[in-house]
Structures are given as structure tokens and as C-alpha cells.
């Protein structure tokens, strides 16, 4: 029951023509309090002893607010401390506003450009930002109950647009938690579900009905979630952060509630050209609230570190035995050529239709349900699988060469043990990984060949952990960060080694670049930035 429901059963003066008599008094702690008289009704709006104490009676989220009633502005000041958003203050007239304006001790909120004041019927003509919560000054509202109830009724009819409030986030090994936390910080009620906990689509559908979800959110595209989104008429936001996100290449429902965000600009553009609607580019980000690090100047664990998997390709694991010798030779030559172009994905151009057919027939690789696939060809699939093998070889070769020359450590899966002696085991994502990034003089980043332009989480996590980044070139990397100012970029293994040697000898330059990159991700590349941008696209 809200304040308006409670007041409806009470005897409250509702005559708006009868003015308020407001008297300022000094409280015991020397702050201002005030007494309000309206007809036979008289109350103190704030405590006569400590008027600023225990004012806010609800959680304040980092979002925009509509505040009903102004009072002396104490509540507004407290809300401004807890949100970066705009605060819209709606009051019946300027009685309190004029009092605040005349008193220097009260008028600090008038100079804050985040505060917007609306009086009388101004709110009916004002275009609000879409995302906001309400805060109600109950004692102020009680004196002009009918006026403020009109505002609530105006909102309920949809004339004031308020964002959806309940989000269901589906679990993912890493990013989903940061996204769920961000939705919560923005004022949404968040439920986290694991798709593996549901035996079928119908069970999930019933659960979502019970939750009364307004938005469904997943990392990578989930066809079942899209289906339920359409059935229940619920918005579905997916954020593809893997290459390839295989489900994206299957025929989807005609679902105007579905919005697909992809971390790789090249993939986004390719899907758009093929007619995929509601697909948008959205790079990944960093959770600056969770990662709280300062640049290290001693206590390092390694000169150079690499955190990442050595993923066995499908060709090596499943299909190699079935391939003829000359076919294996052709694949090897293509991989050799690709190794000379670390900053370009040329395998997709080197795989011919003829070679694609040969590999498919000899290995048994097939697209299982050809009726579903519309956005990827067999040639493109074979190119990706060959690129997976090339990336496996490339990472192993980098690690072997860096181990020879540097105090080098590698964290990831056990496959590394086959090639190096500096393998340190698995790195837990939320706590251990940021510490490794922070305490390594240089963090090597090897983005896989088949990722054409996008940046993995590793880039943002390194920079957000006050780590130094040495990365191979990708288009989006130099779009967001400056080579030689924020990060160091290489185009070959030889250049990577030279740059590592160069920056290990220049501590102060590294610290300067770390600070520059850290400030950039903090300002432009947080999960709050990304989620807000998604919501802006979805809700206009």
C-alpha cells in the first residue's frame, strides 16, 4: 500500500485554495526546521531537534528521481549524494522554493544543475527522461493530497513514461553477475536464473510469469529465451560476447521485443547486411566498483603475464584423423600464411569452396539442421574451424618464445602444460585475475585471429585493474585507446618481444600509460555506460 492508498481513508484537508502558513525556526542543532499551518492542521515538517536526521525512508538508487514535494530541500540534498541522475522536484506552488531561495543555508540545491523544479501543472508539459523512481515527502504531500494524487494518476495512465522495473538475468560464467549488479544499481529489481535449472521451456515460461518480468537479459543469444519473450510479450536483451555466438546464425522468430547486442563491430555489420534486424554493436566493459586497484610500483609477481585459455580446436580434437595427407598439408599452408598476418583475418579468404567441400566430406563436418541455418555457410564454418587451430598454434608459440626471454607466467587451462614450464594454473575471474593483472609489469593480450575487430573482457579488465596492456592489433582497440599513450600494440611476434623489452626498461612511462588507460575505461567503458546505452536503444 502506498502513501496515497493510506491517505484515502483518513480525514485530510484537500482544499487547494486554502494557502499554507510556513514558519521557519531554528532547531536544537541550529539547522532550520519549519512549522506548517493549513486551516486547523498544524505540524512540524522536520524534527524540532535534529531536522536532518533519519530523513530518507527508502533505498536510493543511482537513477533519475521524481520527488513529490520540496520542503526545505534536505531530502533532495541527500538524494543528490546517492545518485548521479537528475532529480525532478514537483510542488504545488513556489512557497517552499522562495523560502529556500532566501536562505543561504538552504539554497545549495538551487545551483545544482541536476535539479529541475516544476510547479503546478508544469509536469504535464514536461518531457521527462525515461528512467526514474519516485520519492514522496509524505508530510508535504498530506497538505495538498489531491494535487499530488493527480500526478500519480497522470503517471499511471502512461502520460509519464516510467521504465520497466523487473529484470531477469540468466547466469553466465563471468559477465552476467556484473550486469545483474549494474541493473540493480540503476534501480531495477533483479532476479538471477540459471537456464540449466529448468527441464523445459514451459517450466521456464511459468517461472517468468510468476516473477512478472519486464525485461529478460542474457549473455549470448538464447533461442528459448527469445521464444518466451515473444510468447509473453517481454523485452529480451542479449549481449553476444563470444566469437562465434553460434545461436546468432540460426533463423530467429519475428520478435519485435528482441534486441541483440554484439561485442564485435565486424560481426554486427555482417549480420545487418544479411538482414538481421534489431542487432547493435556493444563492446564489453569493466566493473570498476568490483575491481578496486591502484598501480603497483613494487611487489610484482612477473615481468610479463598472460591469462587465457589454450583451446584445443575441433580440427585437432575431432577431425584430424579423418583428413587426407594432402588436405592436412593445404590447411597447414593456410595457417602458415595467417601466421604472417597477425593483425588480419585472411583465412576466410584463403578457404575456397573446393577446399571447404573436401574438408567437410573427409572429416564429416556438417551443419546438422540446414533448414535452420540462414546466416553462415559451410565455407565460413570451415574457415572458423581452421582459424581456431591457427589461434591454438599461435598462442602456444607466443608462450614458448616469451618464456625463453622473460620472467613470464601463464594462467589458464591445463593444455598449456604441453608447451611451457611457466604455467601457474587456473585464475579465478573475480578476485585472482584482477590481482594478476595489477601485479604484472606487462600483461600480454593475444586476441584470437577469428575475432575480427572486437575486444575480449581481458582488455578492459587489465586496464580497469591498473595493469599495463601489450596487445595484438584489432580495429576497435585503437578506436578506443591510443597506442603509445594508453597501451602498446604489436603487429607481429617480433614486435611484441621488442615492445616488452622496451617497456620493461621504462617504469615511469608504463605508470603514465597505466594511469591514462585507467582513466579512460573509468570514464567511458563501465557496465553502467553499456547497460544505459542498451536501455536507451531498447526504449528509445
Coordinates of C-alpha atoms in Angstrom, one line a residue:
X1 CA 0.0 0.0 0.0
X2 CA 1.5 3.4 -1.0
X3 CA 1.1 6.8 0.7
X4 CA -1.9 7.7 -1.4
X5 CA -3.8 4.5 -0.6
X6 CA -3.2 5.1 3.1
X7 CA -4.3 8.7 3.0
X8 CA -7.5 7.9 1.2
X9 CA -9.0 6.6 4.4
X10 CA -8.0 9.5 6.6
X11 CA -9.6 12.8 7.2
X12 CA -7.3 15.2 5.4
X13 CA -7.9 18.7 4.2
X14 CA -8.0 18.7 0.3
X15 CA -8.9 22.3 -0.4
X16 CA -6.1 23.6 -2.6
X17 CA -7.4 27.2 -2.4
X18 CA -6.5 27.4 1.2
X19 CA -2.9 28.6 1.5
X20 CA -0.1 27.2 3.7
X21 CA 1.4 29.2 6.5
X22 CA 5.1 28.2 6.8
X23 CA 7.2 29.4 9.7
X24 CA 11.0 28.8 9.8
X25 CA 12.5 28.1 13.2
X26 CA 16.0 27.2 14.4
X27 CA 16.2 23.6 15.7
X28 CA 18.3 22.5 18.6
X29 CA 21.2 21.6 16.3
X30 CA 21.0 25.1 14.8
X31 CA 19.7 23.9 11.4
X32 CA 16.4 25.2 10.1
X33 CA 13.1 23.3 10.7
X34 CA 9.7 24.6 9.8
X35 CA 6.1 24.6 11.1
X36 CA 3.2 24.3 8.6
X37 CA -0.3 25.5 9.3
X38 CA -3.2 25.0 7.0
X39 CA -6.6 25.7 8.4
X40 CA -6.9 23.6 11.6
X41 CA -4.0 21.4 10.7
X42 CA -0.5 22.1 12.1
X43 CA 2.6 20.0 12.0
X44 CA 6.4 20.3 12.1
X45 CA 7.7 19.2 8.7
X46 CA 11.0 18.2 10.4
X47 CA 12.2 17.4 13.9
X48 CA 12.5 20.4 16.2
X49 CA 15.8 19.0 17.4
X50 CA 17.6 17.3 14.5
X51 CA 15.8 18.1 11.3
X52 CA 18.3 16.4 9.0
X53 CA 18.3 13.1 10.9
X54 CA 16.7 9.9 9.5
X55 CA 15.0 11.6 6.6
X56 CA 15.2 9.0 3.8
X57 CA 13.0 6.0 4.4
X58 CA 13.7 4.0 1.3
X59 CA 16.8 2.8 -0.7
X60 CA 18.0 5.4 -3.1
X61 CA 19.2 4.0 -6.4
X62 CA 21.6 5.6 -8.9
X63 CA 18.9 6.7 -11.3
X64 CA 16.7 9.7 -12.0
X65 CA 14.1 10.7 -9.4
X66 CA 10.7 12.5 -9.4
X67 CA 10.3 13.9 -5.9
X68 CA 6.8 14.9 -4.9
X69 CA 7.1 17.9 -2.5
X70 CA 10.1 20.2 -1.9
X71 CA 10.0 21.1 1.8
X72 CA 13.3 22.7 2.9
X73 CA 15.3 20.6 0.4
X74 CA 17.0 18.3 2.9
X75 CA 15.8 15.2 1.3
X76 CA 16.8 16.5 -2.2
X77 CA 20.3 17.0 -0.9
X78 CA 20.5 13.5 0.4
X79 CA 19.2 12.0 -2.8
X80 CA 21.7 14.0 -4.8
X81 CA 24.5 12.5 -2.8
X82 CA 23.4 8.9 -3.7
X83 CA 22.6 9.3 -7.4
X84 CA 24.3 10.7 -10.4
X85 CA 20.9 11.2 -12.1
X86 CA 18.5 14.1 -12.5
X87 CA 16.1 15.0 -9.7
X88 CA 12.8 16.4 -10.8
X89 CA 11.0 18.2 -7.9
X90 CA 7.3 18.7 -8.3
X91 CA 5.4 21.0 -5.9
X92 CA 2.0 22.7 -5.8
X93 CA 3.5 26.2 -5.8
X94 CA 6.7 28.2 -5.0
X95 CA 6.1 28.6 -1.3
X96 CA 9.0 26.4 -0.2
X97 CA 11.1 27.3 -3.2
X98 CA 11.0 31.0 -2.3
X99 CA 11.9 30.3 1.3
X100 CA 14.9 28.2 0.2
X101 CA 16.0 30.9 -2.2
X102 CA 16.2 33.5 0.5
X103 CA 18.2 31.4 3.0
X104 CA 21.9 30.8 2.1
X105 CA 22.0 27.8 4.5
X106 CA 19.3 26.1 2.4
X107 CA 19.8 27.1 -1.3
X108 CA 22.7 24.9 -2.3
X109 CA 20.4 22.6 -4.3
X110 CA 19.3 25.6 -6.4
X111 CA 22.7 25.8 -8.0
X112 CA 22.9 22.0 -8.8
X113 CA 22.1 21.6 -12.5
X114 CA 20.8 18.1 -11.8
X115 CA 17.8 19.5 -10.0
X116 CA 14.7 20.6 -12.1
X117 CA 11.8 22.3 -10.4
X118 CA 8.2 22.0 -11.7
X119 CA 5.3 23.9 -10.1
X120 CA 1.6 23.5 -10.5
X121 CA 0.7 21.8 -13.9
X122 CA 4.2 22.2 -15.3
X123 CA 4.7 18.4 -15.1
X124 CA 2.0 17.9 -17.7
X125 CA 4.1 19.7 -20.3
X126 CA 7.5 18.5 -19.3
X127 CA 9.3 15.7 -21.2
X128 CA 11.0 13.5 -18.6
X129 CA 13.9 11.2 -19.0
X130 CA 12.6 7.7 -19.4
X131 CA 14.3 6.2 -16.3
X132 CA 13.2 7.4 -12.9
X133 CA 11.9 6.4 -9.5
X134 CA 9.5 8.3 -7.2
X135 CA 10.3 9.7 -3.8
X136 CA 7.4 11.2 -1.8
X137 CA 7.7 13.7 1.0
X138 CA 4.7 12.4 2.9
X139 CA 4.1 15.4 5.2
X140 CA 4.3 17.9 2.4
X141 CA 2.0 15.7 0.2
X142 CA -0.5 15.4 3.0
X143 CA -1.3 19.2 2.8
X144 CA -2.1 19.1 -0.9
X145 CA -3.1 15.5 -1.2
X146 CA -5.5 15.9 -4.2
X147 CA -2.9 17.7 -6.2
X148 CA -0.2 15.1 -5.7
X149 CA -2.6 12.2 -6.3
X150 CA -3.4 13.8 -9.6
X151 CA 0.3 13.4 -10.5
X152 CA 0.3 9.7 -9.6
X153 CA -2.9 9.2 -11.6
X154 CA -1.3 11.0 -14.5
X155 CA 1.7 8.7 -14.3
X156 CA -0.5 5.5 -14.1
X157 CA -2.3 6.4 -17.3
X158 CA 1.0 6.3 -19.1
X159 CA 1.3 10.0 -19.7
X160 CA 4.5 10.0 -17.7
X161 CA 6.6 7.1 -19.1
X162 CA 8.5 5.1 -16.5
X163 CA 10.9 2.4 -17.3
X164 CA 10.3 -1.3 -16.7
X165 CA 11.4 -2.3 -13.3
X166 CA 11.9 -6.0 -13.1
X167 CA 14.8 -7.7 -14.9
X168 CA 15.6 -11.4 -15.1
X169 CA 19.3 -12.0 -15.8
X170 CA 20.3 -15.5 -16.9
X171 CA 23.6 -16.8 -15.4
X172 CA 26.8 -16.8 -17.3
X173 CA 30.3 -17.8 -16.0
X174 CA 31.5 -14.2 -15.7
X175 CA 29.8 -11.2 -17.3
X176 CA 26.2 -11.8 -16.1
X177 CA 27.0 -11.1 -12.5
X178 CA 28.5 -7.7 -13.3
X179 CA 25.4 -6.9 -15.5
X180 CA 23.0 -8.0 -12.8
X181 CA 24.8 -5.8 -10.2
X182 CA 24.6 -2.9 -12.6
X183 CA 20.9 -3.3 -13.3
X184 CA 20.4 -3.4 -9.5
X185 CA 22.5 -0.2 -9.0
X186 CA 20.3 1.5 -11.7
X187 CA 17.2 0.8 -9.6
X188 CA 15.8 -2.3 -11.2
X189 CA 14.6 -5.3 -9.2
X190 CA 16.8 -8.1 -10.4
X191 CA 16.2 -11.9 -10.4
X192 CA 19.0 -14.2 -11.5
X193 CA 18.1 -17.6 -13.1
X194 CA 20.1 -20.5 -14.4
X195 CA 18.7 -21.9 -17.6
X196 CA 20.0 -25.4 -16.7
X197 CA 17.6 -25.4 -13.7
X198 CA 14.6 -25.7 -16.0
X199 CA 13.6 -29.1 -17.5
X200 CA 11.8 -27.4 -20.5
X201 CA 10.7 -24.2 -22.0
X202 CA 7.2 -24.4 -20.4
X203 CA 8.7 -24.6 -16.9
X204 CA 10.8 -21.5 -17.6
X205 CA 7.8 -19.7 -19.0
X206 CA 5.7 -20.3 -15.9
X207 CA 8.5 -19.1 -13.7
X208 CA 8.8 -15.8 -15.7
X209 CA 5.1 -15.3 -15.4
X210 CA 5.3 -15.7 -11.6
X211 CA 8.2 -13.2 -11.4
X212 CA 6.3 -10.7 -13.6
X213 CA 9.5 -9.9 -15.5
X214 CA 9.6 -6.7 -17.7
X215 CA 13.0 -7.5 -19.3
X216 CA 14.9 -10.7 -20.0
X217 CA 18.7 -10.4 -20.2
X218 CA 21.3 -13.0 -21.3
X219 CA 24.9 -13.1 -22.2
X220 CA 25.0 -14.6 -25.7
X221 CA 21.8 -15.2 -27.6
X222 CA 19.4 -17.9 -26.3
X223 CA 16.7 -19.0 -28.8
X224 CA 14.5 -20.4 -26.0
X225 CA 14.5 -17.1 -24.2
X226 CA 13.7 -15.3 -27.4
X227 CA 10.7 -17.7 -27.9
X228 CA 9.4 -17.0 -24.4
X229 CA 9.9 -13.3 -24.9
X230 CA 7.7 -13.4 -27.9
X231 CA 5.0 -15.5 -26.2
X232 CA 4.9 -13.4 -23.1
X233 CA 5.4 -10.1 -24.9
X234 CA 8.5 -9.3 -22.8
X235 CA 11.6 -7.4 -23.9
X236 CA 14.6 -9.6 -24.5
X237 CA 18.1 -8.1 -24.5
X238 CA 21.0 -10.4 -25.4
X239 CA 24.7 -9.4 -25.4
X240 CA 26.9 -11.6 -27.6
X241 CA 30.4 -11.7 -26.2
X242 CA 31.8 -14.8 -27.9
X243 CA 33.0 -15.5 -31.4
X244 CA 31.2 -17.1 -32.9
X245 CA 28.0 -16.9 -30.9
X246 CA 26.6 -19.9 -32.8
X247 CA 23.0 -19.3 -31.9
X248 CA 23.1 -15.9 -33.8
X249 CA 23.4 -17.7 -37.1
X250 CA 20.1 -19.6 -36.8
X251 CA 16.8 -18.4 -38.0
X252 CA 15.0 -16.4 -35.3
X253 CA 11.4 -15.7 -34.6
X254 CA 9.8 -12.5 -35.9
X255 CA 10.2 -10.8 -32.4
X256 CA 10.0 -7.1 -32.2
X257 CA 10.7 -7.3 -28.5
X258 CA 14.2 -8.8 -29.1
X259 CA 17.3 -6.7 -29.1
X260 CA 20.7 -8.3 -29.9
X261 CA 23.9 -6.6 -28.9
X262 CA 27.3 -7.9 -30.3
X263 CA 30.7 -7.0 -28.9
X264 CA 32.4 -7.3 -32.3
X265 CA 31.6 -4.5 -34.8
X266 CA 32.6 -6.6 -37.8
X267 CA 30.1 -9.4 -36.8
X268 CA 27.4 -6.8 -36.2
X269 CA 27.8 -5.2 -39.6
X270 CA 27.8 -8.7 -41.3
X271 CA 24.6 -9.7 -39.6
X272 CA 23.0 -6.4 -40.6
X273 CA 23.9 -6.9 -44.2
X274 CA 22.3 -10.3 -44.1
X275 CA 19.0 -8.7 -42.9
X276 CA 19.1 -9.4 -39.2
X277 CA 17.0 -6.7 -37.5
X278 CA 17.5 -5.2 -34.1
X279 CA 21.2 -6.0 -33.9
X280 CA 23.6 -3.4 -32.5
X281 CA 27.3 -3.1 -31.7
X282 CA 28.1 -3.0 -28.0
X283 CA 31.7 -3.6 -26.7
X284 CA 32.2 -5.3 -23.4
X285 CA 33.2 -3.3 -20.3
X286 CA 34.7 -3.4 -16.8
X287 CA 33.2 -3.3 -13.3
X288 CA 35.1 -0.5 -11.7
X289 CA 33.0 -1.0 -8.5
X290 CA 34.2 -4.6 -8.1
X291 CA 37.8 -4.0 -9.2
X292 CA 39.5 -1.5 -6.9
X293 CA 43.2 -1.4 -7.7
X294 CA 46.0 1.1 -7.6
X295 CA 49.0 1.0 -9.9
X296 CA 51.8 -1.2 -8.5
X297 CA 55.3 0.1 -8.2
X298 CA 56.8 -3.0 -6.5
X299 CA 55.6 -6.4 -5.2
X300 CA 55.2 -7.7 -8.8
X301 CA 54.7 -11.4 -9.5
X302 CA 56.1 -11.4 -13.0
X303 CA 57.6 -9.2 -15.7
X304 CA 55.1 -10.5 -18.2
X305 CA 51.9 -12.5 -17.7
X306 CA 49.2 -14.0 -19.9
X307 CA 45.8 -15.0 -18.7
X308 CA 43.8 -17.0 -21.2
X309 CA 42.9 -20.5 -22.4
X310 CA 44.7 -22.7 -24.9
X311 CA 41.6 -24.1 -26.5
X312 CA 42.0 -27.3 -28.5
X313 CA 40.4 -26.8 -31.9
X314 CA 37.8 -29.1 -33.3
X315 CA 40.1 -30.0 -36.2
X316 CA 42.8 -31.2 -33.8
X317 CA 40.5 -32.9 -31.4
X318 CA 37.8 -34.5 -33.6
X319 CA 38.5 -34.2 -37.4
X320 CA 42.3 -34.5 -38.0
X321 CA 42.3 -38.3 -38.2
X322 CA 39.8 -38.3 -41.0
X323 CA 41.6 -35.9 -43.2
X324 CA 43.8 -37.0 -46.1
X325 CA 47.5 -36.0 -46.0
X326 CA 47.3 -33.5 -48.9
X327 CA 44.2 -31.9 -47.2
X328 CA 46.2 -31.5 -43.9
X329 CA 49.1 -30.0 -46.0
X330 CA 46.7 -27.4 -47.5
X331 CA 45.4 -26.5 -44.1
X332 CA 49.0 -26.2 -42.7
X333 CA 50.0 -23.8 -45.6
X334 CA 46.9 -21.6 -44.9
X335 CA 47.8 -21.5 -41.2
X336 CA 51.4 -20.5 -42.1
X337 CA 50.2 -17.7 -44.3
X338 CA 47.9 -16.5 -41.5
X339 CA 50.8 -16.5 -39.0
X340 CA 52.4 -13.8 -41.1
X341 CA 49.4 -11.5 -40.8
X342 CA 48.7 -11.4 -37.0
X343 CA 46.5 -8.3 -37.4
X344 CA 44.3 -9.5 -40.2
X345 CA 41.9 -12.5 -40.6
X346 CA 42.9 -13.8 -44.0
X347 CA 41.9 -17.5 -43.5
X348 CA 38.3 -16.7 -44.5
X349 CA 39.6 -15.5 -47.9
X350 CA 42.1 -18.4 -48.3
X351 CA 39.5 -21.2 -47.8
X352 CA 38.0 -21.9 -51.2
X353 CA 34.6 -23.6 -51.8
X354 CA 36.6 -26.6 -53.2
X355 CA 38.7 -27.0 -50.1
X356 CA 35.7 -26.4 -47.9
X357 CA 33.8 -29.2 -49.6
X358 CA 36.9 -31.5 -49.3
X359 CA 37.4 -30.9 -45.6
X360 CA 33.7 -31.3 -44.9
X361 CA 33.5 -34.7 -46.8
X362 CA 36.7 -36.1 -45.3
X363 CA 36.1 -35.1 -41.8
X364 CA 32.3 -35.5 -41.6
X365 CA 31.8 -31.8 -40.5
X366 CA 28.2 -30.8 -41.3
X367 CA 25.6 -28.3 -40.4
X368 CA 23.1 -30.6 -38.7
X369 CA 19.9 -28.8 -39.4
X370 CA 20.3 -27.0 -42.7
X371 CA 16.7 -25.7 -42.6
X372 CA 17.5 -23.6 -39.6
X373 CA 20.8 -22.0 -40.7
X374 CA 20.5 -18.8 -42.7
X375 CA 23.4 -16.6 -41.7
X376 CA 26.5 -18.9 -42.1
X377 CA 27.8 -21.0 -45.0
X378 CA 29.8 -24.2 -44.8
X379 CA 32.8 -22.3 -46.2
X380 CA 32.6 -19.8 -43.3
X381 CA 32.2 -22.5 -40.8
X382 CA 35.3 -24.3 -42.1
X383 CA 37.3 -21.1 -42.1
X384 CA 36.4 -20.5 -38.5
X385 CA 37.5 -24.1 -37.5
X386 CA 40.8 -23.7 -39.3
X387 CA 41.3 -20.3 -37.6
X388 CA 40.6 -22.0 -34.2
X389 CA 43.5 -24.3 -35.0
X390 CA 45.7 -21.5 -36.1
X391 CA 45.0 -19.5 -32.9
X392 CA 45.9 -22.5 -30.8
X393 CA 49.3 -22.8 -32.5
X394 CA 49.8 -19.0 -32.3
X395 CA 49.2 -18.8 -28.6
X396 CA 51.4 -21.8 -27.9
X397 CA 54.2 -20.3 -30.0
X398 CA 53.9 -16.9 -28.2
X399 CA 54.2 -18.5 -24.8
X400 CA 57.2 -20.6 -25.8
X401 CA 59.1 -17.6 -27.1
X402 CA 58.2 -15.3 -24.2
X403 CA 59.2 -18.0 -21.7
X404 CA 62.7 -18.0 -23.3
X405 CA 63.2 -14.3 -22.9
X406 CA 61.3 -13.0 -19.9
X407 CA 60.1 -13.7 -16.3
X408 CA 56.9 -15.0 -17.8
X409 CA 53.8 -16.6 -16.2
X410 CA 50.7 -18.1 -17.9
X411 CA 47.3 -18.8 -16.3
X412 CA 44.6 -20.8 -17.9
X413 CA 43.6 -24.4 -18.7
X414 CA 45.9 -27.5 -18.3
X415 CA 46.6 -27.7 -22.1
X416 CA 49.4 -25.2 -21.5
X417 CA 51.4 -27.8 -19.7
X418 CA 52.2 -29.5 -23.1
X419 CA 54.2 -26.5 -24.2
X420 CA 55.7 -24.5 -21.3
X421 CA 57.1 -24.8 -17.8
X422 CA 55.8 -21.4 -16.6
X423 CA 52.1 -22.5 -16.3
X424 CA 50.7 -21.3 -13.0
X425 CA 47.2 -22.9 -13.1
X426 CA 43.7 -21.6 -13.4
X427 CA 43.0 -17.9 -12.5
X428 CA 39.7 -17.3 -10.7
X429 CA 37.9 -14.5 -12.5
X430 CA 36.5 -12.1 -9.9
X431 CA 39.4 -11.9 -7.3
X432 CA 42.5 -13.6 -8.5
X433 CA 42.5 -12.4 -12.1
X434 CA 42.5 -8.6 -11.3
X435 CA 45.3 -9.2 -8.9
X436 CA 47.4 -10.9 -11.6
X437 CA 46.7 -8.0 -14.0
X438 CA 47.6 -5.5 -11.3
X439 CA 50.8 -7.2 -10.2
X440 CA 52.3 -8.0 -13.6
X441 CA 54.6 -5.4 -15.1
X442 CA 53.2 -6.2 -18.5
X443 CA 50.0 -8.1 -19.4
X444 CA 50.2 -9.8 -22.8
X445 CA 47.0 -10.0 -24.7
X446 CA 46.6 -12.3 -27.7
X447 CA 43.2 -11.8 -29.3
X448 CA 42.3 -14.8 -31.4
X449 CA 42.6 -14.5 -35.2
X450 CA 38.9 -15.1 -36.0
X451 CA 37.9 -12.2 -33.7
X452 CA 37.9 -9.6 -36.5
X453 CA 37.5 -6.3 -34.6
X454 CA 36.1 -6.9 -31.1
X455 CA 37.8 -6.8 -27.8
X456 CA 37.6 -9.5 -25.2
X457 CA 36.9 -8.8 -21.5
X458 CA 40.6 -9.3 -20.8
X459 CA 41.4 -5.9 -22.4
X460 CA 39.0 -3.9 -20.1
X461 CA 39.8 -6.0 -17.0
X462 CA 43.5 -5.4 -17.4
X463 CA 43.1 -1.6 -17.8
X464 CA 40.5 -1.4 -15.1
X465 CA 42.9 -3.3 -12.7
X466 CA 45.6 -0.7 -13.3
X467 CA 47.6 -3.1 -15.4
X468 CA 49.8 -2.4 -18.5
X469 CA 48.4 -3.8 -21.7
X470 CA 50.6 -5.2 -24.6
X471 CA 48.1 -6.4 -27.2
X472 CA 48.0 -7.5 -30.8
X473 CA 46.2 -5.1 -33.2
X474 CA 42.4 -5.1 -33.6
X475 CA 40.4 -2.3 -35.2
X476 CA 38.4 -1.5 -32.1
X477 CA 41.5 -1.5 -29.9
X478 CA 42.9 1.6 -31.5
X479 CA 39.5 3.2 -31.8
X480 CA 39.1 3.3 -28.0
X481 CA 42.7 3.6 -26.8
X482 CA 45.8 5.4 -28.1
X483 CA 48.8 3.3 -29.0
X484 CA 51.9 4.6 -27.1
X485 CA 49.7 6.7 -24.8
X486 CA 47.3 4.2 -23.1
X487 CA 48.5 0.8 -24.4
X488 CA 51.2 -0.8 -26.5
X489 CA 50.1 -2.5 -29.8
X490 CA 52.1 -5.1 -31.8
X491 CA 51.6 -6.5 -35.3
X492 CA 54.0 -9.5 -35.1
X493 CA 55.6 -11.7 -32.5
X494 CA 58.9 -10.0 -33.1
X495 CA 57.4 -6.6 -32.4
X496 CA 55.7 -7.9 -29.3
X497 CA 59.1 -9.1 -27.9
X498 CA 60.7 -5.7 -28.8
X499 CA 57.9 -3.7 -27.1
X500 CA 58.0 -5.9 -24.0
X501 CA 61.8 -5.3 -23.7
X502 CA 61.3 -1.6 -24.3
X503 CA 58.6 -1.0 -21.7
X504 CA 60.2 -3.2 -19.0
X505 CA 63.1 -0.7 -19.0
X506 CA 60.8 2.3 -18.7
X507 CA 58.9 2.1 -15.4
X508 CA 57.7 5.7 -15.3
X509 CA 56.4 5.6 -18.9
X510 CA 54.4 2.4 -18.0
X511 CA 52.9 4.1 -15.0
X512 CA 51.9 7.1 -17.0
X513 CA 50.2 4.9 -19.7
X514 CA 48.5 2.8 -17.0
X515 CA 47.0 5.9 -15.5
X516 CA 45.9 7.3 -18.8
X517 CA 44.2 4.0 -19.8
X518 CA 42.6 3.5 -16.4
X519 CA 41.0 7.0 -16.5
X520 CA 39.7 6.2 -20.0
X521 CA 37.9 3.0 -19.0
X522 CA 36.6 4.5 -15.8
X523 CA 35.1 7.4 -17.9
X524 CA 33.8 5.6 -21.0
X525 CA 33.8 1.8 -20.6
X526 CA 31.9 0.7 -17.5
X527 CA 29.0 -1.7 -17.3
X528 CA 26.8 1.3 -16.2
X529 CA 27.7 3.0 -19.5
X530 CA 26.9 -0.1 -21.5
X531 CA 23.6 -1.0 -19.8
X532 CA 22.4 2.6 -20.0
X533 CA 23.2 2.6 -23.7
X534 CA 21.3 -0.6 -24.3
X535 CA 18.3 0.7 -22.4
X536 CA 18.4 3.9 -24.5
X537 CA 18.3 1.8 -27.7
X538 CA 15.6 -0.5 -26.5
X539 CA 13.3 2.1 -25.0
X540 CA 14.1 5.0 -27.3

